XYZ file of C-alpha atoms in Angstrom:
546
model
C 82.909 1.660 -35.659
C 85.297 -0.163 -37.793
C 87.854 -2.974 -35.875
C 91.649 -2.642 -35.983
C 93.190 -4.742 -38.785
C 96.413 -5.145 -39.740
C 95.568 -3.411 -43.157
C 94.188 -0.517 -40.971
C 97.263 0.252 -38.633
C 99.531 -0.248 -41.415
C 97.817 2.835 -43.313
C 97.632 5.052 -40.148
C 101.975 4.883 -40.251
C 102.822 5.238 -43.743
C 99.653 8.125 -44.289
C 101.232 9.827 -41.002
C 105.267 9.616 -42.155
C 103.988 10.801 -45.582
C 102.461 13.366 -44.367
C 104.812 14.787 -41.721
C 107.847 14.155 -44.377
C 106.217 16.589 -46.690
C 105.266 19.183 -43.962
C 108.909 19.045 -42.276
C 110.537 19.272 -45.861
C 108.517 23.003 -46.224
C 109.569 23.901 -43.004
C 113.194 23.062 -43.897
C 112.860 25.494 -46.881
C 110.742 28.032 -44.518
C 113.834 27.961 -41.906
C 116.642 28.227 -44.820
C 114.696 31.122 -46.233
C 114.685 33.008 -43.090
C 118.430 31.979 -42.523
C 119.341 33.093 -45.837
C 117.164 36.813 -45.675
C 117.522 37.787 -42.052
C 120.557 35.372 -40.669
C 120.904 35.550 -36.971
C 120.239 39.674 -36.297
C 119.217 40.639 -32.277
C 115.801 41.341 -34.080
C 115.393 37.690 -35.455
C 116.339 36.024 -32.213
C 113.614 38.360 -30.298
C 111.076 37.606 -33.156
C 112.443 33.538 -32.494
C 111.802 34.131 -28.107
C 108.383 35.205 -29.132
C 107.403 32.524 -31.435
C 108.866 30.187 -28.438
C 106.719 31.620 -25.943
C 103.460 32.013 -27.943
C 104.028 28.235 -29.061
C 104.484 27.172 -25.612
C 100.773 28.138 -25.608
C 100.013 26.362 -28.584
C 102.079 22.735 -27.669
C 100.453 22.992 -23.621
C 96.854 23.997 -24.841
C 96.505 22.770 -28.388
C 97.891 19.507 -29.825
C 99.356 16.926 -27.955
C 97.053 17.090 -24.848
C 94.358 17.829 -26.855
C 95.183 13.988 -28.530
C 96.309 12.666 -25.270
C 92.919 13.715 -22.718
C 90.518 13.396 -26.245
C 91.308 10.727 -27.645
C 90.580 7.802 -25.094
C 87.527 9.625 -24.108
C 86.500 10.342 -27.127
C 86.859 6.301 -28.178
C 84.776 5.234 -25.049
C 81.812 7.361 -26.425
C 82.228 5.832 -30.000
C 81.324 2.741 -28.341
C 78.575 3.566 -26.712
C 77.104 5.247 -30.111
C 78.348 7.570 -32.906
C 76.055 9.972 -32.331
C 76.973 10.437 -28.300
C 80.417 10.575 -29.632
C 79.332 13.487 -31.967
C 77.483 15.774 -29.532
C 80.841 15.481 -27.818
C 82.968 16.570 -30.550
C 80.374 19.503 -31.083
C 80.102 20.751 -27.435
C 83.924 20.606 -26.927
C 84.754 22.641 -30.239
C 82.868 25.448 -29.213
C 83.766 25.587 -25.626
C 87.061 25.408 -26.612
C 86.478 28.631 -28.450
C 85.164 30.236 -25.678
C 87.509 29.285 -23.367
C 90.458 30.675 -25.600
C 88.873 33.942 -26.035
C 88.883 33.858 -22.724
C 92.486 33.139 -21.878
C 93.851 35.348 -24.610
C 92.129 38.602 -23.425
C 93.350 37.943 -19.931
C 96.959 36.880 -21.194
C 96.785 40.311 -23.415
C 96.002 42.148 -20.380
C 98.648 40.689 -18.933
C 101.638 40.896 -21.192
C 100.318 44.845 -21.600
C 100.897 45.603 -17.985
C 104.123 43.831 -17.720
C 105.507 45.367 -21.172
C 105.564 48.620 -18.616
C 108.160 47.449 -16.358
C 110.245 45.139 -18.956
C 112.993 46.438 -21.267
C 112.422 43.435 -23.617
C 109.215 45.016 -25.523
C 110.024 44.035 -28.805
C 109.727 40.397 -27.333
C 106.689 40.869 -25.681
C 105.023 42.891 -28.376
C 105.850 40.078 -30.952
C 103.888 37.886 -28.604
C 100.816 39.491 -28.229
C 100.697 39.483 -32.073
C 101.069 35.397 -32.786
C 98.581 34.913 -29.677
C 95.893 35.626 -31.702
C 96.894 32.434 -33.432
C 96.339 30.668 -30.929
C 92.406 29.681 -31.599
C 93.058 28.396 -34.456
C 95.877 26.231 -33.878
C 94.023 24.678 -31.019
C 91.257 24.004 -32.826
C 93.601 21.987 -35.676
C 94.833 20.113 -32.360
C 91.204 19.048 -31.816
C 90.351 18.141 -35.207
C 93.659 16.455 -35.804
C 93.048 14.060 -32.371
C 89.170 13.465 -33.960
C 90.261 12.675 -37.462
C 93.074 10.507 -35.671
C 90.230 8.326 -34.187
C 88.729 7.947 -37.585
C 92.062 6.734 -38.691
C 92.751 9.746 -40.742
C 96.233 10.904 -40.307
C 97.612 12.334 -43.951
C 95.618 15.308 -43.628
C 96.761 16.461 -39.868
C 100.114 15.639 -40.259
C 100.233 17.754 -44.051
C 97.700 20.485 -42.327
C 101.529 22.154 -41.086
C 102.589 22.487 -44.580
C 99.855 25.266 -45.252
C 101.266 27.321 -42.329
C 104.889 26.558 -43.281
C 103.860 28.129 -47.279
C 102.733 31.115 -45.191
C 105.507 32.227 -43.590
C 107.105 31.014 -46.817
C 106.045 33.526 -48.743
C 105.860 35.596 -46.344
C 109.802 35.917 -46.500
C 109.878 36.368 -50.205
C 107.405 39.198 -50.016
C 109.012 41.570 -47.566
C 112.326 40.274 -48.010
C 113.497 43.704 -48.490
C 112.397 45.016 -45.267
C 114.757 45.466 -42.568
C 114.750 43.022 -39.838
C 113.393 45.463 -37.228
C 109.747 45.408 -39.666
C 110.309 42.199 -40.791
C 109.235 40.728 -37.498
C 106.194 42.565 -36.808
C 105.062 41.391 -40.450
C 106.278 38.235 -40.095
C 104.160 37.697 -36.589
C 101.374 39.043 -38.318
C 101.275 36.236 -41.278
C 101.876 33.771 -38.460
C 98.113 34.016 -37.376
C 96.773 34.062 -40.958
C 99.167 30.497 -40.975
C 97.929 29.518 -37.893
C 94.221 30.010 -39.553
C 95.162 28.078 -42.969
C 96.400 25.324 -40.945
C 93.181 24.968 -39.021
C 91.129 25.160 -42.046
C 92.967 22.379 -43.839
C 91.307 20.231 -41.579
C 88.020 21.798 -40.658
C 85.890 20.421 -44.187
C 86.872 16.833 -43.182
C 86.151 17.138 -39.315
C 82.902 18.462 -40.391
C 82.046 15.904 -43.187
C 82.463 13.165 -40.566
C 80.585 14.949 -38.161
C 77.537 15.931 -40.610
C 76.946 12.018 -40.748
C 75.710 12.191 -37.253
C 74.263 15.434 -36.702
C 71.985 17.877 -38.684
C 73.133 21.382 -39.498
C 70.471 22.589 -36.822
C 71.736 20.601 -33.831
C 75.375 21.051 -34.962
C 74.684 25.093 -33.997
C 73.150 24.411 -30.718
C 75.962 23.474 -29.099
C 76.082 22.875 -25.351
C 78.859 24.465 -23.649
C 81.095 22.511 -20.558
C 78.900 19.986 -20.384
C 79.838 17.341 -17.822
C 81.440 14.557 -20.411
C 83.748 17.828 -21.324
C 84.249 18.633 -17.468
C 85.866 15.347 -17.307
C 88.595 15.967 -19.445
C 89.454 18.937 -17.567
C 91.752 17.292 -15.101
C 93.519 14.452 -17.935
C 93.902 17.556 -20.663
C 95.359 19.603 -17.263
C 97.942 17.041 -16.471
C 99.010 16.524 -19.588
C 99.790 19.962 -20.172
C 102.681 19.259 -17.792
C 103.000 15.666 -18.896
C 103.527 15.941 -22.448
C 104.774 19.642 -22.083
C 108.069 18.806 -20.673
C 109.811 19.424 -24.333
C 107.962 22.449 -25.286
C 108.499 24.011 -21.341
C 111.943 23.436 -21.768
C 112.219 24.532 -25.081
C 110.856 27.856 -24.095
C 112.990 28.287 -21.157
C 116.044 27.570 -23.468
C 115.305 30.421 -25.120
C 115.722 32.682 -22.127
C 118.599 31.509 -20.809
C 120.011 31.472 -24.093
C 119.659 35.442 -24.637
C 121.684 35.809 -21.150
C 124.363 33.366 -22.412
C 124.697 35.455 -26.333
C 122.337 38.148 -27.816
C 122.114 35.581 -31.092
C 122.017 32.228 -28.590
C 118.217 31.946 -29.316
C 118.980 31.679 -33.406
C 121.652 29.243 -32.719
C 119.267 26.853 -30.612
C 116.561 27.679 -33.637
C 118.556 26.061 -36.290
C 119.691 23.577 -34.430
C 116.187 22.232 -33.335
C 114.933 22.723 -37.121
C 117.453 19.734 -37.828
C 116.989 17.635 -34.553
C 113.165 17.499 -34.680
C 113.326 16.554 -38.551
C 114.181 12.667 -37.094
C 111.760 13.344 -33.773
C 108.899 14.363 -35.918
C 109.099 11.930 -38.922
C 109.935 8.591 -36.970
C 109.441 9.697 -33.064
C 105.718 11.297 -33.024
C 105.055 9.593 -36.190
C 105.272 6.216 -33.712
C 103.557 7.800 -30.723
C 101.066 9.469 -32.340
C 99.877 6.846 -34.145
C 99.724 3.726 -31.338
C 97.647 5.811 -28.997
C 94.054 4.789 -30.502
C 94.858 1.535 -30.899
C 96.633 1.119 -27.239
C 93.359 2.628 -25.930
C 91.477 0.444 -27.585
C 93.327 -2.747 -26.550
C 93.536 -1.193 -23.151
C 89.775 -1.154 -22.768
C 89.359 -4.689 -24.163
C 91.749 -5.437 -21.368
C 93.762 -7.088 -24.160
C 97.260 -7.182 -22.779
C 99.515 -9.078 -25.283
C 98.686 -6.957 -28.080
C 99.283 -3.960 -26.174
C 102.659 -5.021 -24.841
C 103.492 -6.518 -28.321
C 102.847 -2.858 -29.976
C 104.474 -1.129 -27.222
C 107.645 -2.942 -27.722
C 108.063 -2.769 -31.446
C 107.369 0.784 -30.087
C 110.372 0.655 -28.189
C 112.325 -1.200 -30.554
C 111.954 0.421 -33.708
C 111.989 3.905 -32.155
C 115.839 3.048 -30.793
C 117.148 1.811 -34.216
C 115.808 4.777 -35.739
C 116.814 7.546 -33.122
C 119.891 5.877 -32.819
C 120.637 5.867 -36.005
C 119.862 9.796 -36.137
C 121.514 10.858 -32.972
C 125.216 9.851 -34.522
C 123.907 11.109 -37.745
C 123.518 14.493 -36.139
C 126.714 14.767 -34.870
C 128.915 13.191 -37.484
C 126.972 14.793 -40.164
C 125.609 17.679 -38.636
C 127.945 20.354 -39.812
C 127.950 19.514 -43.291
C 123.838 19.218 -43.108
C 124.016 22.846 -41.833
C 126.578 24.061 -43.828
C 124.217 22.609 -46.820
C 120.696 23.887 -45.299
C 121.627 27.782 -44.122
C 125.089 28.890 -44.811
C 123.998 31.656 -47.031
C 123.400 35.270 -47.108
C 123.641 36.424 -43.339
C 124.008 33.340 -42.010
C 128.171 33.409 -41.297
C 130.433 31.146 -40.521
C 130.175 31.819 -36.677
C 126.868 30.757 -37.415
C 127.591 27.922 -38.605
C 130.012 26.698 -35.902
C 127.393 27.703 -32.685
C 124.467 26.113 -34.470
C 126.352 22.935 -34.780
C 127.710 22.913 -31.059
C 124.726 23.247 -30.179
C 122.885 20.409 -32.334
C 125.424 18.395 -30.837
C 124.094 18.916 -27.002
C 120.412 18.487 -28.498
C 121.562 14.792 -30.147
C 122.088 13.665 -26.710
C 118.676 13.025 -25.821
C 117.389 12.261 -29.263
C 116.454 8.964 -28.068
C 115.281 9.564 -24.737
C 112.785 12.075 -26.112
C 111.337 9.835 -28.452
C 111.186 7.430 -25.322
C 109.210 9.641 -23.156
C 106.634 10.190 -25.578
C 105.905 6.141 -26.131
C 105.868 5.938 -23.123
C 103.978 8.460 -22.091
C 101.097 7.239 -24.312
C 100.747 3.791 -22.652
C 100.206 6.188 -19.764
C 97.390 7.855 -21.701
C 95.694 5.213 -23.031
C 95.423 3.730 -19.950
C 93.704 7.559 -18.793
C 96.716 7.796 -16.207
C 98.174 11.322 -16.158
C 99.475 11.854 -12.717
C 102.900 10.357 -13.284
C 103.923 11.645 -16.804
C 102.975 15.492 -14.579
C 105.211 14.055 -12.133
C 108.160 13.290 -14.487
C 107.333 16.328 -16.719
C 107.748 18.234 -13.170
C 110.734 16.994 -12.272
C 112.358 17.332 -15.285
C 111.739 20.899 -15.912
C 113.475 22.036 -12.703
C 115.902 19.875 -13.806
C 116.759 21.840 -16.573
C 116.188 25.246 -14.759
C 118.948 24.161 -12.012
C 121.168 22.986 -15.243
C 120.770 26.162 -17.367
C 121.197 28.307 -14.141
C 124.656 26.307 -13.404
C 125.581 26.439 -17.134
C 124.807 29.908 -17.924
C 125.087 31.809 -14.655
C 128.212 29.889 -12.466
C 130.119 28.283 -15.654
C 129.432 30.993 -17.696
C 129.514 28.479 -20.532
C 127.408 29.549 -24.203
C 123.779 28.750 -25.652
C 125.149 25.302 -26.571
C 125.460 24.511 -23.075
C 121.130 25.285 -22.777
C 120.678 22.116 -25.515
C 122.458 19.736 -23.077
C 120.880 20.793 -20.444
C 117.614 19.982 -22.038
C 118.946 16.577 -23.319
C 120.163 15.850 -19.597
C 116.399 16.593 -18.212
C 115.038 14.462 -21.274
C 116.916 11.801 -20.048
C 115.416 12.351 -16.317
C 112.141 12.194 -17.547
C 112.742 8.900 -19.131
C 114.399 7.837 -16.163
C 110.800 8.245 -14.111
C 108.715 6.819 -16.608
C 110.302 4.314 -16.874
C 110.421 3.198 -13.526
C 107.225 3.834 -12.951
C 105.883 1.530 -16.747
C 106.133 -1.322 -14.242
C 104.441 -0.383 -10.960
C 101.367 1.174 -12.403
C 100.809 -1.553 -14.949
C 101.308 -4.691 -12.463
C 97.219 -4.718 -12.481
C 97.151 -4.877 -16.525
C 95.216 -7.662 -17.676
C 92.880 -10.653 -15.899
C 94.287 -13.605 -16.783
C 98.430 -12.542 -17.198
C 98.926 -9.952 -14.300
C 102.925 -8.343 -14.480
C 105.033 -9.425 -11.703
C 108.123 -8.689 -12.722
C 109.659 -5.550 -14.640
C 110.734 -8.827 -18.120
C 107.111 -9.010 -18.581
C 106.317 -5.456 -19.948
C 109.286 -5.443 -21.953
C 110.068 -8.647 -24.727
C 113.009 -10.857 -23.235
C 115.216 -10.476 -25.965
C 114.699 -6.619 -26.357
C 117.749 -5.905 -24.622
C 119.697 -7.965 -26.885
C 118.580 -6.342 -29.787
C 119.308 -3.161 -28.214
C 122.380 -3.909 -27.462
C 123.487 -5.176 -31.428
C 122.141 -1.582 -32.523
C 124.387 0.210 -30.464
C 127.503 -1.760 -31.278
C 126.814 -1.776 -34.683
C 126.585 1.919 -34.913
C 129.426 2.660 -32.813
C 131.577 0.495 -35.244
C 129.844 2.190 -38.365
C 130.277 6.135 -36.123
C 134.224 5.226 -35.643
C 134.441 3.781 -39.468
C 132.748 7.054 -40.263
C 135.406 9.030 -38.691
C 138.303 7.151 -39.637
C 137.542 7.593 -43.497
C 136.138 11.199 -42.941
C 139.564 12.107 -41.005
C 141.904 10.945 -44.361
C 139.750 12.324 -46.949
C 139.826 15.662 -44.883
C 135.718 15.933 -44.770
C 135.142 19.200 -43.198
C 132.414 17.530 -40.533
C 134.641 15.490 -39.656
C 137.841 18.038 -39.045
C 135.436 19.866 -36.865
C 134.393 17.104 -34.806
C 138.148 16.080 -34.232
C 138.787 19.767 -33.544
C 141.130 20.114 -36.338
C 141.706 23.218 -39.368
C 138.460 22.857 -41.042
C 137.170 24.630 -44.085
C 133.607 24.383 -44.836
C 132.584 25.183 -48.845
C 130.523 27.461 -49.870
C 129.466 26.695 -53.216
C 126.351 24.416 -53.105
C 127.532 21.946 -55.387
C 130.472 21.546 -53.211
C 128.430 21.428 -50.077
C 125.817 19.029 -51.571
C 128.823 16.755 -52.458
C 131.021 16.977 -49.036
C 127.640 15.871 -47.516
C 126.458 13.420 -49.591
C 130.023 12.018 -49.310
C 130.044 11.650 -45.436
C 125.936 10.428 -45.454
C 127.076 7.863 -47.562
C 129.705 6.782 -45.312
C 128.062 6.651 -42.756
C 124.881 5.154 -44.430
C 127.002 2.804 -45.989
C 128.927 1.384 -43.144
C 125.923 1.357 -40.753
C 124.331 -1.331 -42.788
C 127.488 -3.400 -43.072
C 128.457 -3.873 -39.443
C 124.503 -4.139 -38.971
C 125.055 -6.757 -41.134
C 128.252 -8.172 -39.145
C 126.433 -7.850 -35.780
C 123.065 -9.513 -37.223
C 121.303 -6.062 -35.619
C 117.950 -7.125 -38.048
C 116.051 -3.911 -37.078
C 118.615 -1.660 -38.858
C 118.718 -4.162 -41.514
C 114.951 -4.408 -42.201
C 114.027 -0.789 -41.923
C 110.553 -1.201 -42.621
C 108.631 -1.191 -39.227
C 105.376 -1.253 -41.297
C 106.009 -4.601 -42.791
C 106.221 -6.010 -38.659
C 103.842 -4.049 -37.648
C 101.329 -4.819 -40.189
C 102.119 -8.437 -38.251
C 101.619 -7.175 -34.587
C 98.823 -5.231 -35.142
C 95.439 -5.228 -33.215
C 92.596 -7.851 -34.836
């Protein structure tokens, strides 16, 4: 097994950006599509609750625990010999496939009997369809985590695009169906996506493994062995660790219909634009550092892993911040440009915006929770990210229940919510980064909370934030005279949005470059380097593990 190098972990972040840039820009064009052919009908937003609930499976089973409970284990076995770490690989694919054939004849069952005494059986009907997606998107979370290890991350983070050209076309097709049809096709295509997307990645995964392992002992597989049984309780706990998001995301949903039949649409749009930042800079970052903060964890090599973790920290907050005022000074107009077509109305337009708004909030603090929650996982401690994940989905269920049900406020009020539990979750985490790593290390032991985070990060921080609340007010100040319709709607004043796309293209391009513009000047004026010096790859390329 090869050593981290600076050469190394600089190709892991720009192959992963590239990758999830071009797989977020389809599914930009797959959401506009479906904006601009079926707009915000009762049908869509049941088709939307579905797709919710049957990806809750996906993001708890597949995915993000699969990379959090595989991957350290996974690296330990490397070292101990390719070949033990093969037979792994091998045994846990296929009892991975047993298990989900499994759980989705049980959860069939299931949704079948309850369909009986539920009104909502377009909803549930739409789910049993996209569960049978659920194999294969689990098994693209395993290969994705084991072509991670081998520092292959262009392919799993482009692997999305396949499923995104799916449902693509899948628009175009039966565009001419009516929405109550459209679904059941649509949910349909979704499992032949789901398969696509696993099979992007299956002819490397195998490759790598073929190095190791003859055909013949490749199909003899040994199911739940006892080097699988142990990831049972990390991959377990990190369903609720790293499934805070995805839980809340699904409950949002549901308290969304109760607020407005169309409240689940709104949320939909609004999340297609907020996790465009989370997904190219946010899991980008986390995804990447967890091999190599295993790594250093198990060489009990503690300055390099607080020295990544930071510039972690630190890059993620220009970024984030950066895109949370983005969001909401720009938001409108990006919407306005992206789906304000065909059925998708002005009232569309307005809700989807409030509620990208509430989701900007916790931007950051998501993007926080998952570096942090990595450091957690590379150091094979689960039990307090389940703890935080815990606490912050009742969080949100008290919120949404006060919100919808006593306020009687709209589906907007279901994205704050879910920014206020993101920020509880943080909250935890955080206080708990420096109790459970005061025994990090041999020689340099933490005693004090300074010593896990750099001395001056705080200072940096705090140059970010006042640069970008100088550029946010510039913003607005300029916006407000030259009457840009983003900004009128912020300020609560007559707005008009246009509706030509030349028009739109230029009322946002003129506010972006506002905003752009004056962000790097009063960076500039504040000496706030990190928004300066954009490139994280050039320091990290400087940090990295040798």
């Amino acid at each position: 097994m090869s050593i981290d190098t600076s050469n190394s972990i600089t190709k892991s972040f720009k192959s992963f950006f590239l990758g999830t840039f071009f797989s977020r820009i389809s599914g930009l064009l797959r959401d506009v599509l479906t904006a601009f052919f079926f707009g915000v009908s009762p049908h869509i937003a049941a088709f939307m609750v579905a797709y919710r609930f049957a990806n809750l499976f996906r993001r708890l089973i597949g995915e993000a625990s699969f990379q959090a409970g595989f991957v350290p284990y996974y690296e330990n076995l490397r070292l101990e010999g390719s070949k033990k770490g093969a037979f792994f690989y091998r045994d846990l694919f296929f009892s991975v496939v047993v298990f989900l054939a499994v759980l989705i004849t049980i959860s069939q069952i299931a949704l079948f009997s309850f369909a009986k005494f539920n009104s909502n059986k377009e909803i549930i009907s739409l789910t049993q369809i996209m569960l049978f997606g659920l194999i294969f998107i689990c098994l693209y979370a395993l290969n994705s985590s084991f072509l991670q290890c081998h520092r292959s991350y262009f392919l799993p983070s482009i692997a999305p695009m396949a499923f995104n050209l799916i449902w693509i076309f899948s628009c175009i097709i039966f565009r001419n169906l009516i929405d109550e049809k459209f679904v059941y096709v649509l949910a349909t295509s979704i499992v032949f996506a789901f398969f696509f997307q696993y099979f992007t990645t299956a002819f490397s995964s195998f490759k790598i493994i073929s190095k190791d392992l003859k055909i013949s002992e490749i199909l003899k597989p040994k199911l739940f062995t006892s080097d699988i049984k142990k990831l049972i309780k990390p991959i377990f706990l990190s369903i609720l660790g790293i499934g805070a998001v995805q839980i809340n995301s699904a409950l949002d949903a549901a308290f969304a219909i109760f607020a407005e039949k169309s409240g689940p649409a709104y949320l939909w749009y609004a999340i297609r634009v907020y996790q465009l930042p989370l997904a190219l800079f946010g899991i980008a970052i986390s995804s990447a550092i967890l091999p190599p903060l295993a790594r250093a964890y198990k060489l009990d090599d503690f300055q390099n892993f607080k020295r990544f973790l930071n510039l972690a920290f630190l890059k993620s907050f220009s970024l984030m911040l950066i895109s949370s005022f983005a969001l909401i000074l720009i938001g409108p107009s990006l919407i306005n440009l992206l789906f304000a077509r065909g059925a998708f109305k002005l009232d569309a337009i307005i809700n989807t915006s409030y509620s990208l708004f509430g989701y900007s909030i916790g931007l950051l603090f998501a993007t926080f929770v998952m570096i942090i929650s990595q450091a957690f996982y590379a150091k094979k401690e689960y039990f307090i990210p389940t703890i935080a994940s815990i606490s912050s989905v009742f969080f949100n269920i008290l919120l949404n229940s006060i919100f919808i049900f006593v306020f009687h406020m709209k589906s907007a009020s279901v994205a704050i919510a879910t920014s206020l539990s993101a920020i509880l979750n943080f909250l935890i985490l955080n206080y708990f980064l420096k109790k459970k790593f005061t025994k990090f290390g041999t020689s340099e032991n933490l005693t004090n909370f300074e010593k896990i985070y750099e001395k001056d990060i705080f200072k940096k921080f705090f140059k970010i934030f006042i640069s970008l609340i100088c550029a946010s007010g510039f913003t607005i100040l300029i916006g407000y005279f030259i009457k840009n319709p983003s900004i009128y709607f912020l300020l609560n004043k007559d707005f008009v949005f246009p509706t030509s796309f030349l028009d739109k293209l230029y009322s946002f391009f003129i506010i972006s470059t506002i905003y752009l513009t004056s962000t790097f000047f009063f960076a500039y004026i504040f000496k706030a380097k990190e928004i300066l010096d954009l490139n994280f790859l050039k320091n990290i390329s400087k940090k990295s593990l040798t």
